[in-house]
PDB file of C-alpha atoms in Angstrom:
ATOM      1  CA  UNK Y   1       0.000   0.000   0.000  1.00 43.00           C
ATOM      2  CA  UNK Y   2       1.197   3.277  -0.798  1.00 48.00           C
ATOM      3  CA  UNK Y   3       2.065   5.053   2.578  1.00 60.00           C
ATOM      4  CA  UNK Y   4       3.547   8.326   1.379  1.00 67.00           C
ATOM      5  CA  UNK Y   5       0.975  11.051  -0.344  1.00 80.00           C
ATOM      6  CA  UNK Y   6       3.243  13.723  -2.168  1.00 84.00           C
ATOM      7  CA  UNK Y   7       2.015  17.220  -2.584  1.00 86.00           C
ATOM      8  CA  UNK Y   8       1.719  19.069  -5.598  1.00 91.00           C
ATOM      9  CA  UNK Y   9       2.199  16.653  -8.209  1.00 90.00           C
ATOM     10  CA  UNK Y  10       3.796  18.783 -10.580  1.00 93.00           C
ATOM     11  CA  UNK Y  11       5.529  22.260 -10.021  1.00 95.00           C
ATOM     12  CA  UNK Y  12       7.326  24.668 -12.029  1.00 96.00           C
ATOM     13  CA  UNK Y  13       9.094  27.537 -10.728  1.00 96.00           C
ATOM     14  CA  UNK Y  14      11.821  30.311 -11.703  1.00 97.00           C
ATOM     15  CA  UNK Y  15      15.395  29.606 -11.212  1.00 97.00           C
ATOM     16  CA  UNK Y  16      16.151  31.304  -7.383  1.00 97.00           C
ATOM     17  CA  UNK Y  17      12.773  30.276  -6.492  1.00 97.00           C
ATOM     18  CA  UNK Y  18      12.289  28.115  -3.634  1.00 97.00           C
ATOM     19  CA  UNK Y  19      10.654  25.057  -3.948  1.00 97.00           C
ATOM     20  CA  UNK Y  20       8.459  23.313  -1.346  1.00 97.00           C
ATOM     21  CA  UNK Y  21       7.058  19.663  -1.148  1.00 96.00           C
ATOM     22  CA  UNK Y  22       4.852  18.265   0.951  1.00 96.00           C
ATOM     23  CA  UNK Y  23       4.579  14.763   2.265  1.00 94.00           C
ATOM     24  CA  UNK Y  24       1.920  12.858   4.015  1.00 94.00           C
ATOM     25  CA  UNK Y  25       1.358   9.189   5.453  1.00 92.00           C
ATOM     26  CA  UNK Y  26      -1.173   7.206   7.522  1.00 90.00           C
ATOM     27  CA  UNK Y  27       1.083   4.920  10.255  1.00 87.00           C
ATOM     28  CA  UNK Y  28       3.445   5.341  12.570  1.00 88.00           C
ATOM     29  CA  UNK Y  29       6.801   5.844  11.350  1.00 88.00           C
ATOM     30  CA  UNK Y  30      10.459   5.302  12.514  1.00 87.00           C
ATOM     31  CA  UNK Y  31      12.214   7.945  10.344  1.00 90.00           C
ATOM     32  CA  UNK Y  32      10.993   9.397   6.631  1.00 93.00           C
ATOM     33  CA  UNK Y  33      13.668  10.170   4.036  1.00 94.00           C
ATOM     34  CA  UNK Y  34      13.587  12.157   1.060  1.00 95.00           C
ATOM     35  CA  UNK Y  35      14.607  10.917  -2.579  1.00 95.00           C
ATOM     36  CA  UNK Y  36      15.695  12.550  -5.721  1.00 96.00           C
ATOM     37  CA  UNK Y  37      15.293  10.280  -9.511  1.00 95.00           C
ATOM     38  CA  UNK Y  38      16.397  11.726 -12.643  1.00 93.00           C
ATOM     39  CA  UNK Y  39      13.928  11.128 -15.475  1.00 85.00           C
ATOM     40  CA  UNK Y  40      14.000   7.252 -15.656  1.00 77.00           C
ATOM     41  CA  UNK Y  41      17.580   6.955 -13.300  1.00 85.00           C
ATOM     42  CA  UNK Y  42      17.506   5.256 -10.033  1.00 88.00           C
ATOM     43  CA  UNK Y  43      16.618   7.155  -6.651  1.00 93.00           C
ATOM     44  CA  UNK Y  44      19.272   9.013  -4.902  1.00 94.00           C
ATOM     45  CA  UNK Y  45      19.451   9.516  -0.921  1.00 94.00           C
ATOM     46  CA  UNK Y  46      18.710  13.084  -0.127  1.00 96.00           C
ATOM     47  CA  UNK Y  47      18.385  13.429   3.415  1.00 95.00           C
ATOM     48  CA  UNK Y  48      16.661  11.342   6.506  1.00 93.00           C
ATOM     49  CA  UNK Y  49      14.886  12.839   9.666  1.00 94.00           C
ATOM     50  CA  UNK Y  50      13.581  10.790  12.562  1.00 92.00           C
ATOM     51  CA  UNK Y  51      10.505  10.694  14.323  1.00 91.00           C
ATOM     52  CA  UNK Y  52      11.746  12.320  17.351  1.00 93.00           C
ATOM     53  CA  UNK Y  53      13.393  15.295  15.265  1.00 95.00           C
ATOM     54  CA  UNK Y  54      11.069  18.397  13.654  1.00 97.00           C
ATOM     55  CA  UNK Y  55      13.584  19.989  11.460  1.00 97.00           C
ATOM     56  CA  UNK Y  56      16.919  19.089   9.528  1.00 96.00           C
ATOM     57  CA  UNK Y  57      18.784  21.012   7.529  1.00 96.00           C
ATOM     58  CA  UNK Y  58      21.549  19.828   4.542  1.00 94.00           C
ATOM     59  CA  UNK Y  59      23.081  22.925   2.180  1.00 96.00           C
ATOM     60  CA  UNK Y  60      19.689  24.198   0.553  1.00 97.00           C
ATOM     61  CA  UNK Y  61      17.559  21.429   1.720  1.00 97.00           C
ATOM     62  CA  UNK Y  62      15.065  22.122   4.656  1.00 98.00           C
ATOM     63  CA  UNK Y  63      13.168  18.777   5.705  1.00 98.00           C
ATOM     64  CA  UNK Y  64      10.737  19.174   8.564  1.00 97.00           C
ATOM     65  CA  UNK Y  65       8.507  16.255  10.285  1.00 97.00           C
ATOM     66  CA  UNK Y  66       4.994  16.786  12.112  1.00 96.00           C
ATOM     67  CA  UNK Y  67       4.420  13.660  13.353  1.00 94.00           C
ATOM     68  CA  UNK Y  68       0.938  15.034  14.980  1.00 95.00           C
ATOM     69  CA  UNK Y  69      -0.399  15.659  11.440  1.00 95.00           C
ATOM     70  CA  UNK Y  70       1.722  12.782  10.405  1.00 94.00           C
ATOM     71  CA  UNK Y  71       3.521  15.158   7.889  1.00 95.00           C
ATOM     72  CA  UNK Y  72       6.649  16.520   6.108  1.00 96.00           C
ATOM     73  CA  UNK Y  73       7.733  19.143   3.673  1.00 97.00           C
ATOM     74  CA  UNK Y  74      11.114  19.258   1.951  1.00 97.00           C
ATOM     75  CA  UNK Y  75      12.567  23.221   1.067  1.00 98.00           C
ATOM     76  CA  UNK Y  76      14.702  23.367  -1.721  1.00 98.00           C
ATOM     77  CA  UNK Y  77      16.211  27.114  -1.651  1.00 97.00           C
ATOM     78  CA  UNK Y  78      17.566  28.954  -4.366  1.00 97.00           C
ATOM     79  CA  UNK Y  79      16.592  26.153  -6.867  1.00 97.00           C
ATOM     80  CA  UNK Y  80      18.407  26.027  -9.944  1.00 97.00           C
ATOM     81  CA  UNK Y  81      17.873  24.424 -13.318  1.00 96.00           C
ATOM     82  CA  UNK Y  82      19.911  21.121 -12.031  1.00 95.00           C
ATOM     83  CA  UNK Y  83      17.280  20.496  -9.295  1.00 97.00           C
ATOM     84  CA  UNK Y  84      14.689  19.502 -12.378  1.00 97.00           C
ATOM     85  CA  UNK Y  85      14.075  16.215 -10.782  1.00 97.00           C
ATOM     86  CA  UNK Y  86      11.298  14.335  -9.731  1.00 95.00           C
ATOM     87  CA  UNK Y  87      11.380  14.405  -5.323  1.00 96.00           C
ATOM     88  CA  UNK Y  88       9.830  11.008  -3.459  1.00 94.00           C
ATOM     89  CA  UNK Y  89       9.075  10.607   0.508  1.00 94.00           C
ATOM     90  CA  UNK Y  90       9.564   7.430   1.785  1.00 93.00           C
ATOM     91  CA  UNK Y  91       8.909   6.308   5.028  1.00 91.00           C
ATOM     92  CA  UNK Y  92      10.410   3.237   6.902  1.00 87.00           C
ATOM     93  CA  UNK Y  93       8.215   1.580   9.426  1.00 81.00           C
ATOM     94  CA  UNK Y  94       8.945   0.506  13.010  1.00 78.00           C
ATOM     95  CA  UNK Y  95       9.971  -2.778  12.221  1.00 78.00           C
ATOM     96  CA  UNK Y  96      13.266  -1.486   9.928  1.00 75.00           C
ATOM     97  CA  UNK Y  97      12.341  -3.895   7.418  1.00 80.00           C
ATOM     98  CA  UNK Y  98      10.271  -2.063   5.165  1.00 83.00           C
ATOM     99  CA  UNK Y  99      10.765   1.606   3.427  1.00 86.00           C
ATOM    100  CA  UNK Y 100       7.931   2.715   1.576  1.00 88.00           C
ATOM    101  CA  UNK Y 101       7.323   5.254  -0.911  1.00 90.00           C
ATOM    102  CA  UNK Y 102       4.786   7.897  -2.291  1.00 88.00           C
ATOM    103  CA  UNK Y 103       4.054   8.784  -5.666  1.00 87.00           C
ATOM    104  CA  UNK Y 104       6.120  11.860  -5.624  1.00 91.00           C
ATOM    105  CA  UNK Y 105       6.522  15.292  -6.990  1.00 94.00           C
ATOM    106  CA  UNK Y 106       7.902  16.530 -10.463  1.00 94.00           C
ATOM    107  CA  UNK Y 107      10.071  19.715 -10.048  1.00 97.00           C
ATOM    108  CA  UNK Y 108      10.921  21.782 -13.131  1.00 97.00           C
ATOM    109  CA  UNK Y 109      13.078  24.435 -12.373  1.00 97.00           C
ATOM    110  CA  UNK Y 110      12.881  27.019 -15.792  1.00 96.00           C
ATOM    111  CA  UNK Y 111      16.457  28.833 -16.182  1.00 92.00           C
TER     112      UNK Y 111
ATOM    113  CA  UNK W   1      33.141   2.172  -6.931  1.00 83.00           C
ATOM    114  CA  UNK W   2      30.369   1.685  -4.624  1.00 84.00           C
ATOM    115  CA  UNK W   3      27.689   0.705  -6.756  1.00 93.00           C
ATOM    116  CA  UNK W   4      24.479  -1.647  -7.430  1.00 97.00           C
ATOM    117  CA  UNK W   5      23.901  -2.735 -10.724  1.00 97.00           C
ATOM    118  CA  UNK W   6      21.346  -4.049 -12.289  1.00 97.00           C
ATOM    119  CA  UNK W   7      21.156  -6.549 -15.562  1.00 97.00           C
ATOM    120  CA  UNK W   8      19.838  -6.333 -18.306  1.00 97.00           C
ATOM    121  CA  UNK W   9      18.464  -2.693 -18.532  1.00 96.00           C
ATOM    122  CA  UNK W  10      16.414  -3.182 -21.131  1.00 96.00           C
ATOM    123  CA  UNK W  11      14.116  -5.909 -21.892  1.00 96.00           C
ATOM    124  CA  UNK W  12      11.363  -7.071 -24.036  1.00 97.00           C
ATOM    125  CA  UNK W  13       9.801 -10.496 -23.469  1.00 96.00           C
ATOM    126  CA  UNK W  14       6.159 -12.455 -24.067  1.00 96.00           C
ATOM    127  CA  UNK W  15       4.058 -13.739 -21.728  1.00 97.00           C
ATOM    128  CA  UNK W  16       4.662 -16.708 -19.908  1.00 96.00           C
ATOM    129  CA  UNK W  17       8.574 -16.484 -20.875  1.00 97.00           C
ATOM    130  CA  UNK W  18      10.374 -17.109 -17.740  1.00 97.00           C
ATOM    131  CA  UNK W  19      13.368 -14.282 -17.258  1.00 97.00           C
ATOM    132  CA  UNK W  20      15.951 -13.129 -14.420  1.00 98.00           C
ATOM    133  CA  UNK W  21      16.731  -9.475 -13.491  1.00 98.00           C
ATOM    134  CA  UNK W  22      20.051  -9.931 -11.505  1.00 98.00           C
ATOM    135  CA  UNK W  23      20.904  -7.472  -9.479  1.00 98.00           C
ATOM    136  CA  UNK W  24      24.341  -7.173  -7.868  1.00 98.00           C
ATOM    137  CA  UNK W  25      26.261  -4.690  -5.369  1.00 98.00           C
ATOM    138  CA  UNK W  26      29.868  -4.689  -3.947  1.00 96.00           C
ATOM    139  CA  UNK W  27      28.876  -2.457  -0.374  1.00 94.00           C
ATOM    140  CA  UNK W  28      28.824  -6.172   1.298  1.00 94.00           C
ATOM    141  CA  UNK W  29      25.510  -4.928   2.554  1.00 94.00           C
ATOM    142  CA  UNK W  30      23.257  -6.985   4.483  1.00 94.00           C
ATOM    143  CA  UNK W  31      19.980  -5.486   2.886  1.00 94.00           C
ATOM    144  CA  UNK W  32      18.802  -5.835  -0.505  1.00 96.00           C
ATOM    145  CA  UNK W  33      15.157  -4.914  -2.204  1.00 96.00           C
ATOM    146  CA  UNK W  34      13.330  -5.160  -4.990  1.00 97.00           C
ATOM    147  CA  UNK W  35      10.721  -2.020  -6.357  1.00 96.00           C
ATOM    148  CA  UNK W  36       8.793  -1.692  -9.331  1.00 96.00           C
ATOM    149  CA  UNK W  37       7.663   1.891 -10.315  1.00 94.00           C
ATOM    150  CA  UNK W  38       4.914   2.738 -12.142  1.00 92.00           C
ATOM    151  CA  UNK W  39       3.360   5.823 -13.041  1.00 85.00           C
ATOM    152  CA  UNK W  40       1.488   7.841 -10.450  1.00 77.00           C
ATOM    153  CA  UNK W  41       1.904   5.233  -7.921  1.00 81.00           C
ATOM    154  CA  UNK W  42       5.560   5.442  -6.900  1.00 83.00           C
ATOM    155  CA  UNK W  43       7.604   3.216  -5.641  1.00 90.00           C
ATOM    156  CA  UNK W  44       6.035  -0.253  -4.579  1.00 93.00           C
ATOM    157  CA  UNK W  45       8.122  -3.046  -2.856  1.00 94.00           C
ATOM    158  CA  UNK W  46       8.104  -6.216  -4.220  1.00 97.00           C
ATOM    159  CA  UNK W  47      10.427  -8.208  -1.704  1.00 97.00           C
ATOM    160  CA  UNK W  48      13.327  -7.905   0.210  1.00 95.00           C
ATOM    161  CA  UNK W  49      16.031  -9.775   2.339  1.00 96.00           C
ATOM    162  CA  UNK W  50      17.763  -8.900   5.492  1.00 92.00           C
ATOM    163  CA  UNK W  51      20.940 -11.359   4.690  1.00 92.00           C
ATOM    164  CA  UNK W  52      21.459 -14.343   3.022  1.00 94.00           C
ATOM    165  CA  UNK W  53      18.806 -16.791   2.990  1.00 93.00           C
ATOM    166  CA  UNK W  54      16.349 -14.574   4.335  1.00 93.00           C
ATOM    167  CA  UNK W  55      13.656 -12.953   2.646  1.00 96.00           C
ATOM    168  CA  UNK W  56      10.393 -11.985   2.719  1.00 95.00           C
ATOM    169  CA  UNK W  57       7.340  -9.929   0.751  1.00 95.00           C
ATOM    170  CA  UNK W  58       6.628  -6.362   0.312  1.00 94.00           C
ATOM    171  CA  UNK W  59       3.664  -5.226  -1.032  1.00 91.00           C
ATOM    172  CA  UNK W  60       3.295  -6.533  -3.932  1.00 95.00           C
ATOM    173  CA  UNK W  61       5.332  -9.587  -4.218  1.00 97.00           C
ATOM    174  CA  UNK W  62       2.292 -11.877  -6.499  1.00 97.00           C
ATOM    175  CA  UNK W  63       4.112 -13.022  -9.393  1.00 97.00           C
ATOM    176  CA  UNK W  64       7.457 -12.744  -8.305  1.00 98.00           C
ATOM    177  CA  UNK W  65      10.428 -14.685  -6.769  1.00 98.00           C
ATOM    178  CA  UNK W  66      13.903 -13.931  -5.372  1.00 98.00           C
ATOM    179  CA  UNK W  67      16.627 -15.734  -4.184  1.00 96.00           C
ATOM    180  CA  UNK W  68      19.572 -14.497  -1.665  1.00 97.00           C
ATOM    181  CA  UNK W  69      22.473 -17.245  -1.475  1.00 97.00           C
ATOM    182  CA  UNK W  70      25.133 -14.972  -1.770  1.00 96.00           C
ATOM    183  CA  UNK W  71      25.132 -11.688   0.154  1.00 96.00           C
ATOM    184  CA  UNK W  72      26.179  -9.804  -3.162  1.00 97.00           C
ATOM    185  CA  UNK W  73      23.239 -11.046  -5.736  1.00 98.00           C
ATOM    186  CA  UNK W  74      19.615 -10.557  -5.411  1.00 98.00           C
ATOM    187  CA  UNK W  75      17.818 -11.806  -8.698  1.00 98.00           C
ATOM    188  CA  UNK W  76      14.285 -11.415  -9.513  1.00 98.00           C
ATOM    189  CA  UNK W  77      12.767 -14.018 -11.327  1.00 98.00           C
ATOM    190  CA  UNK W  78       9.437 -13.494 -13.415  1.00 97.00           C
ATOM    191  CA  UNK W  79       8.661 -17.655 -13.390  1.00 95.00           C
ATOM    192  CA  UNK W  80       5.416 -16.533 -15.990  1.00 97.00           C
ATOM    193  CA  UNK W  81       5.291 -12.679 -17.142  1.00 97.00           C
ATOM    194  CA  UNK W  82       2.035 -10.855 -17.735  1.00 97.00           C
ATOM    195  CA  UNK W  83       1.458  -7.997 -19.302  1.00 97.00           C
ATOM    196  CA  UNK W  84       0.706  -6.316 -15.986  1.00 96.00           C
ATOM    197  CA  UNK W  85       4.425  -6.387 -14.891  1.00 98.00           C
ATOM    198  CA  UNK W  86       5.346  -4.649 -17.530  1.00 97.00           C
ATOM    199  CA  UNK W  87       7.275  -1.799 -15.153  1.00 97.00           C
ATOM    200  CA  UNK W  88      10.811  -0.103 -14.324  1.00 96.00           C
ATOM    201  CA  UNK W  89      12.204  -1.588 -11.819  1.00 97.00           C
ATOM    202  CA  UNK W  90      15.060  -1.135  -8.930  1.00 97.00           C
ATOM    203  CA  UNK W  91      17.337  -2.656  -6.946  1.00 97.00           C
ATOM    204  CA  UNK W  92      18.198  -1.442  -4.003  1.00 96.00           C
ATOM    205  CA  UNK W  93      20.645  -2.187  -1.111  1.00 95.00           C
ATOM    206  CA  UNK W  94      21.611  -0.693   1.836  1.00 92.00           C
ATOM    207  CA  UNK W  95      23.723  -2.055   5.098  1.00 89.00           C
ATOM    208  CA  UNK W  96      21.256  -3.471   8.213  1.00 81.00           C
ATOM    209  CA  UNK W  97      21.188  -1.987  11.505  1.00 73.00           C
ATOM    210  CA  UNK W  98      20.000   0.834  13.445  1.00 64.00           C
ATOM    211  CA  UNK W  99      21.211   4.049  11.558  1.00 65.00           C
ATOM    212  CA  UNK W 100      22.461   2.622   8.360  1.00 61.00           C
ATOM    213  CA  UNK W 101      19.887   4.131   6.387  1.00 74.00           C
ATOM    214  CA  UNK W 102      20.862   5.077   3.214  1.00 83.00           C
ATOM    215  CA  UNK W 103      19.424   3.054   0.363  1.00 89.00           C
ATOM    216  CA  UNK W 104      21.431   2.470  -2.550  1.00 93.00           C
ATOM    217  CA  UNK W 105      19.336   2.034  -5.981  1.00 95.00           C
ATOM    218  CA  UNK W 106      20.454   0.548  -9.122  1.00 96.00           C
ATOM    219  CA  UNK W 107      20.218   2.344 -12.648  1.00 95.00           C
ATOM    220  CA  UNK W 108      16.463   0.611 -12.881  1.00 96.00           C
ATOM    221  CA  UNK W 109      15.583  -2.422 -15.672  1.00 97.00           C
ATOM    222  CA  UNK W 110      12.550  -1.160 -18.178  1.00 96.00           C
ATOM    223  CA  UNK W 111      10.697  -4.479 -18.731  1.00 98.00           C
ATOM    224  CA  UNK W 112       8.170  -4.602 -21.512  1.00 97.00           C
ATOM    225  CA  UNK W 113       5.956  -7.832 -21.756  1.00 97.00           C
ATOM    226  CA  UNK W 114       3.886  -8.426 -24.511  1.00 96.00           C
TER     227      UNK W 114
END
C-alpha cells in the first residue's frame, strides 16, 4: 500500500525560487527520508529525519517532520535548473524492514 | 566504486517467458530490495532480504520470486510474465542496523511484456 501522499504533483518555478514539497502518510513511522530520480535513473538519498526530530537542515535542503499531522515538507532554496528532478518521501516503518514510498513530486526548475 | 547494478536494462519479453533481473552490489551490505515503479503510484516493494537466505514480501510480491544465497546477488525471477508487470524496476541495497539508512538504488531495468 502506498504510505507516502506527495504534494503538488507537478511544479514549475523560476530559477532562485524556492521550492516546497509536501509529504503525508497514515502509520506510525520510525524515520521518513527524502529521494531525488532523474527522469528514468535510479533514486538518490537526499536526506533522513527521525521521528523524534522536527527539522533538519543539509546545504539548501530544509526537511521538517509533524508527526501530529503525520507530515513533512522538503525546502529546496535557491533552486536552480539542475534540481529539475522528480522528489519522493519514503517512510520506513517501526519494524526497519520495510521503506515505503509515495508517488512523488515533479520539479521543473525554468532557467 | 560503490555501486548496485542491475542486468539487463532493457528488456522485451512475451508472456509466460520465464526471465531473471540480476541485481548485484559490492557495499557487502546486508539489505537488498526489490521495487517496481509505475506511473502515479511510486515506488512499490516487491520483496526484500535482510541477509542471506532470508527474505520476505513487500507489497506486492504476487508473481514474483527472489533468491539471496550470496550476500552480493539478489535476482528477480518473473517464473510466468504478464502484461501487468510490464514496469521499471530497482534494486536497491543498503547495510542493516539501526542508523544505516541510506538506500542504494540501481540504474532501474525497463521491462516490456507483450
Amino acid at each position: 500500500s502506498q504510505q507516502g501522499e506527495e504534494d503538488p504533483q507537478a511544479l514549475s518555478i523560476q530559477e532562485g525560487e524556492n521550492a516546497t514539497m509536501n509529504c503525508s502518510y497514515k502509520t506510525s513511522i520510525n524515520n521518513l527520508q527524502w529521494y531525488r530520480q532523474n527522469s528514468g535513473r535510479g533514486l538518490v538519498h537526499l536526506i533522513l529525519i527521525r521521528s523524534n526530530e522536527r527539522e533538519k537542515h543539509s546545504g539548501r535542503l530544509r526537511v521538517t517532520l509533524d508527526t501530529s499531522k503525520k507530515s513533512s515538507s522538503l525546502l529546496i532554496t535557491a533552486s536552480r535548473a539542475a534540481d529539475t528532478a522528480s522528489y519522493f518521501c519514503a517512510t520506513k516503518n517501526n519494524a526497519g524492514n520495510m521503506l515505503t514510498f509515495g508517488g512523488g513530486t515533479r520539479l521543473m526548475v525554468k532557467p | 566504486e560503490a555501486q548496485v547494478t542491475q542486468n539487463p536494462r532493457y528488456l522485451i519479453t512475451v508472456t509466460g517467458k520465464k526471465l531473471t533481473v540480476t541485481c548485484s552490489q559490492n557495499m557487502n551490505h546486508e539489505y537488498m530490495s526489490w521495487y517496481r515503479q509505475d506511473p502515479g503510484l511510486g515506488l512499490r516493494q516487491i520483496y526484500y532480504s535482510m541477509n542471506v537466505e532470508v527474505t520476505d514480501k513487500g507489497d506486492v510480491p504476487e508473481g514474483y520470486k527472489v533468491s539471496r544465497k550470496e550476500k552480493r546477488n539478489f535476482p528477480l525471477i518473473l517464473e510466468s510474465p504478464s502484461p501487468n508487470q510490464t514496469s521499471l524496476y530497482f534494486c536497491a541495497s543498503r547495510r542493516w542496523g539501526q542508523g544505516e539508512e541510506t538506500q542504494y538504488f540501481g540504474p532501474g531495468t525497463r521491462l516490456l511484456v507483450l
